[in-house]
Amino acid sequence: MTAHQIHTASYAVSKFVTYCKRMQPQTHEEIGRFFQGVVGFPYDNELLLQAYLFLNIKDLFPDCSELLLFEKSPISDYTDLGKCDFVYLTPQFKLFLIETKFIDTHATGATERKRRNKHRNKVFDQVLTLKSRFSEYWNINSDELQTGVFTTDPEVDWRGNGMNVVTKSISIEELRRWRRNYR
């Protein structure tokens, strides 16, 4: 984002972008290398899902242009107020908040169905709560904040419609196939 672009964006968004430059000093390339390492040596399903999202962001969420924050609190050092998995800047100088959730769709039984439903609800609650806190803390208009959810459960795809949340998913099988075939 150039100085002119920061100036023409809303003051609140500009202020937040400046804050992010201090909080997330790693370059896009450095973060990319981190995620490529995750693909090569996956030790955590959630991180593998996040690696897929980061490395395929344009296909999944085409409005996302510049990563501002990854796994950091958008509200100074108040991690008790929540961390956001990804905060991107859009070409329209809006913020795009994305929460990820690896949901085990293979497990069976009543307890697992209950757990899946809890995870489905939680990921939407997280992103909507973060949107509200962003808006309040940074004084950013809600129309300058977009939200998205990315999971391994296609059941969430329809849930975002009434909440103005963009939802995307990849099956666990597709995610594992992608990892095996990743260059």
PDB file of C-alpha atoms in Angstrom:
ATOM      1  CA  MET A   1       0.000   0.000   0.000  1.00  0.00           C
ATOM      2  CA  THR A   2       1.517   3.302  -1.057  1.00  0.00           C
ATOM      3  CA  ALA A   3       1.425   6.463   1.049  1.00  0.00           C
ATOM      4  CA  HIS A   4      -1.171   7.949  -1.330  1.00  0.00           C
ATOM      5  CA  GLN A   5      -3.385   4.849  -1.035  1.00  0.00           C
ATOM      6  CA  ILE A   6      -3.168   4.955   2.752  1.00  0.00           C
ATOM      7  CA  HIS A   7      -4.137   8.629   2.652  1.00  0.00           C
ATOM      8  CA  THR A   8      -7.192   8.036   0.446  1.00  0.00           C
ATOM      9  CA  ALA A   9      -8.442   5.034   2.444  1.00  0.00           C
ATOM     10  CA  SER A  10     -10.487   5.744   5.524  1.00  0.00           C
ATOM     11  CA  TYR A  11      -8.425   7.125   8.368  1.00  0.00           C
ATOM     12  CA  ALA A  12      -9.287   4.161  10.597  1.00  0.00           C
ATOM     13  CA  VAL A  13      -8.267   1.559   8.004  1.00  0.00           C
ATOM     14  CA  SER A  14      -5.073   3.517   7.271  1.00  0.00           C
ATOM     15  CA  LYS A  15      -4.248   3.635  10.967  1.00  0.00           C
ATOM     16  CA  PHE A  16      -4.805  -0.122  11.241  1.00  0.00           C
ATOM     17  CA  VAL A  17      -2.593  -0.844   8.194  1.00  0.00           C
ATOM     18  CA  THR A  18       0.204   1.214   9.762  1.00  0.00           C
ATOM     19  CA  TYR A  19      -0.223  -0.730  13.016  1.00  0.00           C
ATOM     20  CA  CYS A  20       0.032  -4.029  11.081  1.00  0.00           C
ATOM     21  CA  LYS A  21       3.291  -3.002   9.447  1.00  0.00           C
ATOM     22  CA  ARG A  22       4.783  -2.813  12.938  1.00  0.00           C
ATOM     23  CA  MET A  23       3.086  -5.932  14.348  1.00  0.00           C
ATOM     24  CA  GLN A  24       3.754  -8.258  11.377  1.00  0.00           C
ATOM     25  CA  PRO A  25       7.251  -7.404  10.182  1.00  0.00           C
ATOM     26  CA  GLN A  26       7.694 -10.593   8.130  1.00  0.00           C
ATOM     27  CA  THR A  27       7.482 -10.179   4.379  1.00  0.00           C
ATOM     28  CA  HIS A  28       5.013 -12.048   2.216  1.00  0.00           C
ATOM     29  CA  GLU A  29       7.911 -14.190   0.977  1.00  0.00           C
ATOM     30  CA  GLU A  30       8.997 -15.092   4.519  1.00  0.00           C
ATOM     31  CA  ILE A  31       5.481 -16.128   5.462  1.00  0.00           C
ATOM     32  CA  GLY A  32       5.260 -18.079   2.187  1.00  0.00           C
ATOM     33  CA  ARG A  33       8.440 -19.996   3.068  1.00  0.00           C
ATOM     34  CA  PHE A  34       7.002 -20.789   6.497  1.00  0.00           C
ATOM     35  CA  PHE A  35       3.859 -22.250   4.934  1.00  0.00           C
ATOM     36  CA  GLN A  36       5.861 -24.177   2.338  1.00  0.00           C
ATOM     37  CA  GLY A  37       7.698 -25.742   5.271  1.00  0.00           C
ATOM     38  CA  VAL A  38       4.367 -26.654   6.853  1.00  0.00           C
ATOM     39  CA  VAL A  39       3.354 -28.418   3.622  1.00  0.00           C
ATOM     40  CA  GLY A  40       6.642 -30.335   3.578  1.00  0.00           C
ATOM     41  CA  PHE A  41       6.459 -31.362   7.224  1.00  0.00           C
ATOM     42  CA  PRO A  42       2.844 -31.158   8.384  1.00  0.00           C
ATOM     43  CA  TYR A  43       2.578 -31.628  12.106  1.00  0.00           C
ATOM     44  CA  ASP A  44      -0.709 -29.839  12.636  1.00  0.00           C
ATOM     45  CA  ASN A  45      -3.887 -30.162  10.573  1.00  0.00           C
ATOM     46  CA  GLU A  46      -4.995 -26.592  11.287  1.00  0.00           C
ATOM     47  CA  LEU A  47      -1.646 -25.214  10.092  1.00  0.00           C
ATOM     48  CA  LEU A  48      -1.836 -27.360   6.944  1.00  0.00           C
ATOM     49  CA  LEU A  49      -5.286 -25.912   6.239  1.00  0.00           C
ATOM     50  CA  GLN A  50      -3.901 -22.404   6.795  1.00  0.00           C
ATOM     51  CA  ALA A  51      -0.973 -23.170   4.467  1.00  0.00           C
ATOM     52  CA  TYR A  52      -3.427 -24.241   1.780  1.00  0.00           C
ATOM     53  CA  LEU A  53      -5.398 -21.031   2.251  1.00  0.00           C
ATOM     54  CA  PHE A  54      -2.328 -18.796   2.155  1.00  0.00           C
ATOM     55  CA  LEU A  55      -0.835 -20.498  -0.916  1.00  0.00           C
ATOM     56  CA  ASN A  56      -4.187 -20.484  -2.768  1.00  0.00           C
ATOM     57  CA  ILE A  57      -5.700 -17.235  -1.473  1.00  0.00           C
ATOM     58  CA  LYS A  58      -6.439 -15.737  -4.909  1.00  0.00           C
ATOM     59  CA  ASP A  59      -8.466 -18.803  -5.942  1.00  0.00           C
ATOM     60  CA  LEU A  60     -10.426 -18.955  -2.695  1.00  0.00           C
ATOM     61  CA  PHE A  61     -10.866 -15.297  -1.752  1.00  0.00           C
ATOM     62  CA  PRO A  62     -10.001 -13.222  -4.853  1.00  0.00           C
ATOM     63  CA  ASP A  63     -10.578  -9.915  -3.009  1.00  0.00           C
ATOM     64  CA  CYS A  64      -7.608 -10.566  -0.716  1.00  0.00           C
ATOM     65  CA  SER A  65      -4.532  -8.751  -1.975  1.00  0.00           C
ATOM     66  CA  GLU A  66      -2.098  -8.099   0.890  1.00  0.00           C
ATOM     67  CA  LEU A  67      -1.670 -10.086   4.091  1.00  0.00           C
ATOM     68  CA  LEU A  68      -1.625  -7.711   7.050  1.00  0.00           C
ATOM     69  CA  LEU A  69      -1.746 -10.086  10.028  1.00  0.00           C
ATOM     70  CA  PHE A  70      -1.449 -13.813  10.588  1.00  0.00           C
ATOM     71  CA  GLU A  71      -2.371 -15.430  13.926  1.00  0.00           C
ATOM     72  CA  LYS A  72      -2.121 -12.183  15.830  1.00  0.00           C
ATOM     73  CA  SER A  73      -4.470 -10.121  17.884  1.00  0.00           C
ATOM     74  CA  PRO A  74      -5.831  -7.201  15.859  1.00  0.00           C
ATOM     75  CA  ILE A  75      -6.243  -5.274  19.081  1.00  0.00           C
ATOM     76  CA  SER A  76      -2.753  -4.414  20.295  1.00  0.00           C
ATOM     77  CA  ASP A  77      -1.525  -7.160  22.597  1.00  0.00           C
ATOM     78  CA  TYR A  78      -4.942  -8.139  23.888  1.00  0.00           C
ATOM     79  CA  THR A  79      -4.929 -11.789  22.852  1.00  0.00           C
ATOM     80  CA  ASP A  80      -7.694 -12.426  25.375  1.00  0.00           C
ATOM     81  CA  LEU A  81      -9.919 -10.462  23.012  1.00  0.00           C
ATOM     82  CA  GLY A  82      -9.148 -12.969  20.262  1.00  0.00           C
ATOM     83  CA  LYS A  83      -6.609 -13.606  17.557  1.00  0.00           C
ATOM     84  CA  CYS A  84      -7.521 -13.494  13.925  1.00  0.00           C
ATOM     85  CA  ASP A  85      -6.156 -16.252  11.711  1.00  0.00           C
ATOM     86  CA  PHE A  86      -5.743 -13.951   8.699  1.00  0.00           C
ATOM     87  CA  VAL A  87      -6.367 -10.275   8.038  1.00  0.00           C
ATOM     88  CA  TYR A  88      -5.989  -9.212   4.416  1.00  0.00           C
ATOM     89  CA  LEU A  89      -6.294  -5.881   2.702  1.00  0.00           C
ATOM     90  CA  THR A  90      -8.493  -5.751  -0.411  1.00  0.00           C
ATOM     91  CA  PRO A  91      -7.890  -3.610  -3.511  1.00  0.00           C
ATOM     92  CA  GLN A  92     -10.828  -1.459  -2.307  1.00  0.00           C
ATOM     93  CA  PHE A  93      -8.843  -0.804   0.931  1.00  0.00           C
ATOM     94  CA  LYS A  94     -11.216  -2.795   3.054  1.00  0.00           C
ATOM     95  CA  LEU A  95     -10.145  -5.406   5.565  1.00  0.00           C
ATOM     96  CA  PHE A  96     -10.938  -9.070   5.017  1.00  0.00           C
ATOM     97  CA  LEU A  97     -10.926 -11.200   8.193  1.00  0.00           C
ATOM     98  CA  ILE A  98     -10.661 -14.957   7.666  1.00  0.00           C
ATOM     99  CA  GLU A  99     -11.010 -17.646  10.313  1.00  0.00           C
ATOM    100  CA  THR A 100      -9.993 -21.240   9.576  1.00  0.00           C
ATOM    101  CA  LYS A 101     -11.105 -24.452  11.226  1.00  0.00           C
ATOM    102  CA  PHE A 102     -10.009 -28.024  10.562  1.00  0.00           C
ATOM    103  CA  ILE A 103     -13.178 -30.016  11.212  1.00  0.00           C
ATOM    104  CA  ASP A 104     -12.859 -33.801  11.320  1.00  0.00           C
ATOM    105  CA  THR A 105     -15.594 -34.920   8.923  1.00  0.00           C
ATOM    106  CA  HIS A 106     -14.513 -38.572   9.064  1.00  0.00           C
ATOM    107  CA  ALA A 107     -15.279 -39.282  12.710  1.00  0.00           C
ATOM    108  CA  THR A 108     -18.634 -40.935  13.365  1.00  0.00           C
ATOM    109  CA  GLY A 109     -20.977 -41.199  16.290  1.00  0.00           C
ATOM    110  CA  ALA A 110     -23.210 -38.829  18.230  1.00  0.00           C
ATOM    111  CA  THR A 111     -20.334 -37.246  20.156  1.00  0.00           C
ATOM    112  CA  GLU A 112     -18.433 -36.497  16.954  1.00  0.00           C
ATOM    113  CA  ARG A 113     -21.537 -35.031  15.269  1.00  0.00           C
ATOM    114  CA  LYS A 114     -21.994 -32.794  18.292  1.00  0.00           C
ATOM    115  CA  ARG A 115     -18.300 -31.769  18.200  1.00  0.00           C
ATOM    116  CA  ARG A 116     -18.512 -30.971  14.462  1.00  0.00           C
ATOM    117  CA  ASN A 117     -21.563 -28.806  14.987  1.00  0.00           C
ATOM    118  CA  LYS A 118     -19.840 -27.013  17.868  1.00  0.00           C
ATOM    119  CA  HIS A 119     -16.818 -26.306  15.632  1.00  0.00           C
ATOM    120  CA  ARG A 120     -19.068 -25.083  12.810  1.00  0.00           C
ATOM    121  CA  ASN A 121     -20.796 -22.635  15.133  1.00  0.00           C
ATOM    122  CA  LYS A 122     -17.559 -21.579  16.809  1.00  0.00           C
ATOM    123  CA  VAL A 123     -15.780 -20.540  13.611  1.00  0.00           C
ATOM    124  CA  PHE A 124     -18.682 -18.263  12.635  1.00  0.00           C
ATOM    125  CA  ASP A 125     -18.936 -16.851  16.151  1.00  0.00           C
ATOM    126  CA  GLN A 126     -15.188 -16.130  16.108  1.00  0.00           C
ATOM    127  CA  VAL A 127     -15.191 -14.219  12.827  1.00  0.00           C
ATOM    128  CA  LEU A 128     -18.327 -12.217  13.668  1.00  0.00           C
ATOM    129  CA  THR A 129     -17.022 -11.378  17.152  1.00  0.00           C
ATOM    130  CA  LEU A 130     -13.711 -10.254  15.669  1.00  0.00           C
ATOM    131  CA  LYS A 131     -15.524  -8.094  13.127  1.00  0.00           C
ATOM    132  CA  SER A 132     -17.445  -6.425  15.936  1.00  0.00           C
ATOM    133  CA  ARG A 133     -14.306  -5.892  18.038  1.00  0.00           C
ATOM    134  CA  PHE A 134     -12.392  -4.549  15.042  1.00  0.00           C
ATOM    135  CA  SER A 135     -15.150  -2.109  14.299  1.00  0.00           C
ATOM    136  CA  GLU A 136     -15.372  -0.966  17.894  1.00  0.00           C
ATOM    137  CA  TYR A 137     -11.664  -0.835  18.824  1.00  0.00           C
ATOM    138  CA  TRP A 138     -10.316   0.651  15.582  1.00  0.00           C
ATOM    139  CA  ASN A 139     -13.443   2.702  14.803  1.00  0.00           C
ATOM    140  CA  ILE A 140     -13.721   1.012  11.404  1.00  0.00           C
ATOM    141  CA  ASN A 141     -17.103   1.063   9.702  1.00  0.00           C
ATOM    142  CA  SER A 142     -18.572  -2.413   9.382  1.00  0.00           C
ATOM    143  CA  ASP A 143     -18.902  -1.920   5.604  1.00  0.00           C
ATOM    144  CA  GLU A 144     -15.078  -1.671   5.512  1.00  0.00           C
ATOM    145  CA  LEU A 145     -14.800  -5.128   7.094  1.00  0.00           C
ATOM    146  CA  GLN A 146     -15.455  -8.309   5.161  1.00  0.00           C
ATOM    147  CA  THR A 147     -15.443 -11.733   6.769  1.00  0.00           C
ATOM    148  CA  GLY A 148     -14.685 -15.228   5.588  1.00  0.00           C
ATOM    149  CA  VAL A 149     -14.522 -18.755   6.935  1.00  0.00           C
ATOM    150  CA  PHE A 150     -12.397 -21.583   5.513  1.00  0.00           C
ATOM    151  CA  THR A 151     -12.846 -25.143   6.767  1.00  0.00           C
ATOM    152  CA  THR A 152     -12.579 -28.815   5.829  1.00  0.00           C
ATOM    153  CA  ASP A 153     -16.343 -29.172   6.158  1.00  0.00           C
ATOM    154  CA  PRO A 154     -18.580 -28.421   3.141  1.00  0.00           C
ATOM    155  CA  GLU A 155     -21.547 -28.242   5.539  1.00  0.00           C
ATOM    156  CA  VAL A 156     -20.522 -24.681   6.423  1.00  0.00           C
ATOM    157  CA  ASP A 157     -20.727 -23.464   2.817  1.00  0.00           C
ATOM    158  CA  TRP A 158     -24.389 -22.438   3.069  1.00  0.00           C
ATOM    159  CA  ARG A 159     -24.216 -21.116   6.640  1.00  0.00           C
ATOM    160  CA  GLY A 160     -22.559 -17.824   5.787  1.00  0.00           C
ATOM    161  CA  ASN A 161     -25.310 -16.652   3.435  1.00  0.00           C
ATOM    162  CA  GLY A 162     -27.531 -14.981   6.030  1.00  0.00           C
ATOM    163  CA  MET A 163     -24.565 -13.610   8.004  1.00  0.00           C
ATOM    164  CA  ASN A 164     -22.669 -11.887   5.203  1.00  0.00           C
ATOM    165  CA  VAL A 165     -19.724 -14.283   5.687  1.00  0.00           C
ATOM    166  CA  VAL A 166     -17.969 -15.708   2.630  1.00  0.00           C
ATOM    167  CA  THR A 167     -17.533 -19.444   3.185  1.00  0.00           C
ATOM    168  CA  LYS A 168     -15.144 -21.803   1.428  1.00  0.00           C
ATOM    169  CA  SER A 169     -14.097 -25.357   2.160  1.00  0.00           C
ATOM    170  CA  ILE A 170     -11.829 -28.149   1.008  1.00  0.00           C
ATOM    171  CA  SER A 171     -12.357 -31.788   1.871  1.00  0.00           C
ATOM    172  CA  ILE A 172      -9.774 -33.517   4.024  1.00  0.00           C
ATOM    173  CA  GLU A 173      -9.041 -35.859   1.088  1.00  0.00           C
ATOM    174  CA  GLU A 174      -8.456 -32.943  -1.300  1.00  0.00           C
ATOM    175  CA  LEU A 175      -6.237 -31.213   1.268  1.00  0.00           C
ATOM    176  CA  ARG A 176      -4.101 -34.333   1.702  1.00  0.00           C
ATOM    177  CA  ARG A 177      -3.904 -34.909  -2.066  1.00  0.00           C
ATOM    178  CA  TRP A 178      -2.828 -31.291  -2.559  1.00  0.00           C
ATOM    179  CA  ARG A 179      -0.128 -31.716   0.087  1.00  0.00           C
ATOM    180  CA  ARG A 180       1.232 -34.881  -1.561  1.00  0.00           C
ATOM    181  CA  ASN A 181       1.301 -33.219  -5.001  1.00  0.00           C
ATOM    182  CA  TYR A 182       2.636 -29.836  -3.861  1.00  0.00           C
ATOM    183  CA  ARG A 183       5.888 -29.110  -5.708  1.00  0.00           C
TER     184      ARG A 183
END
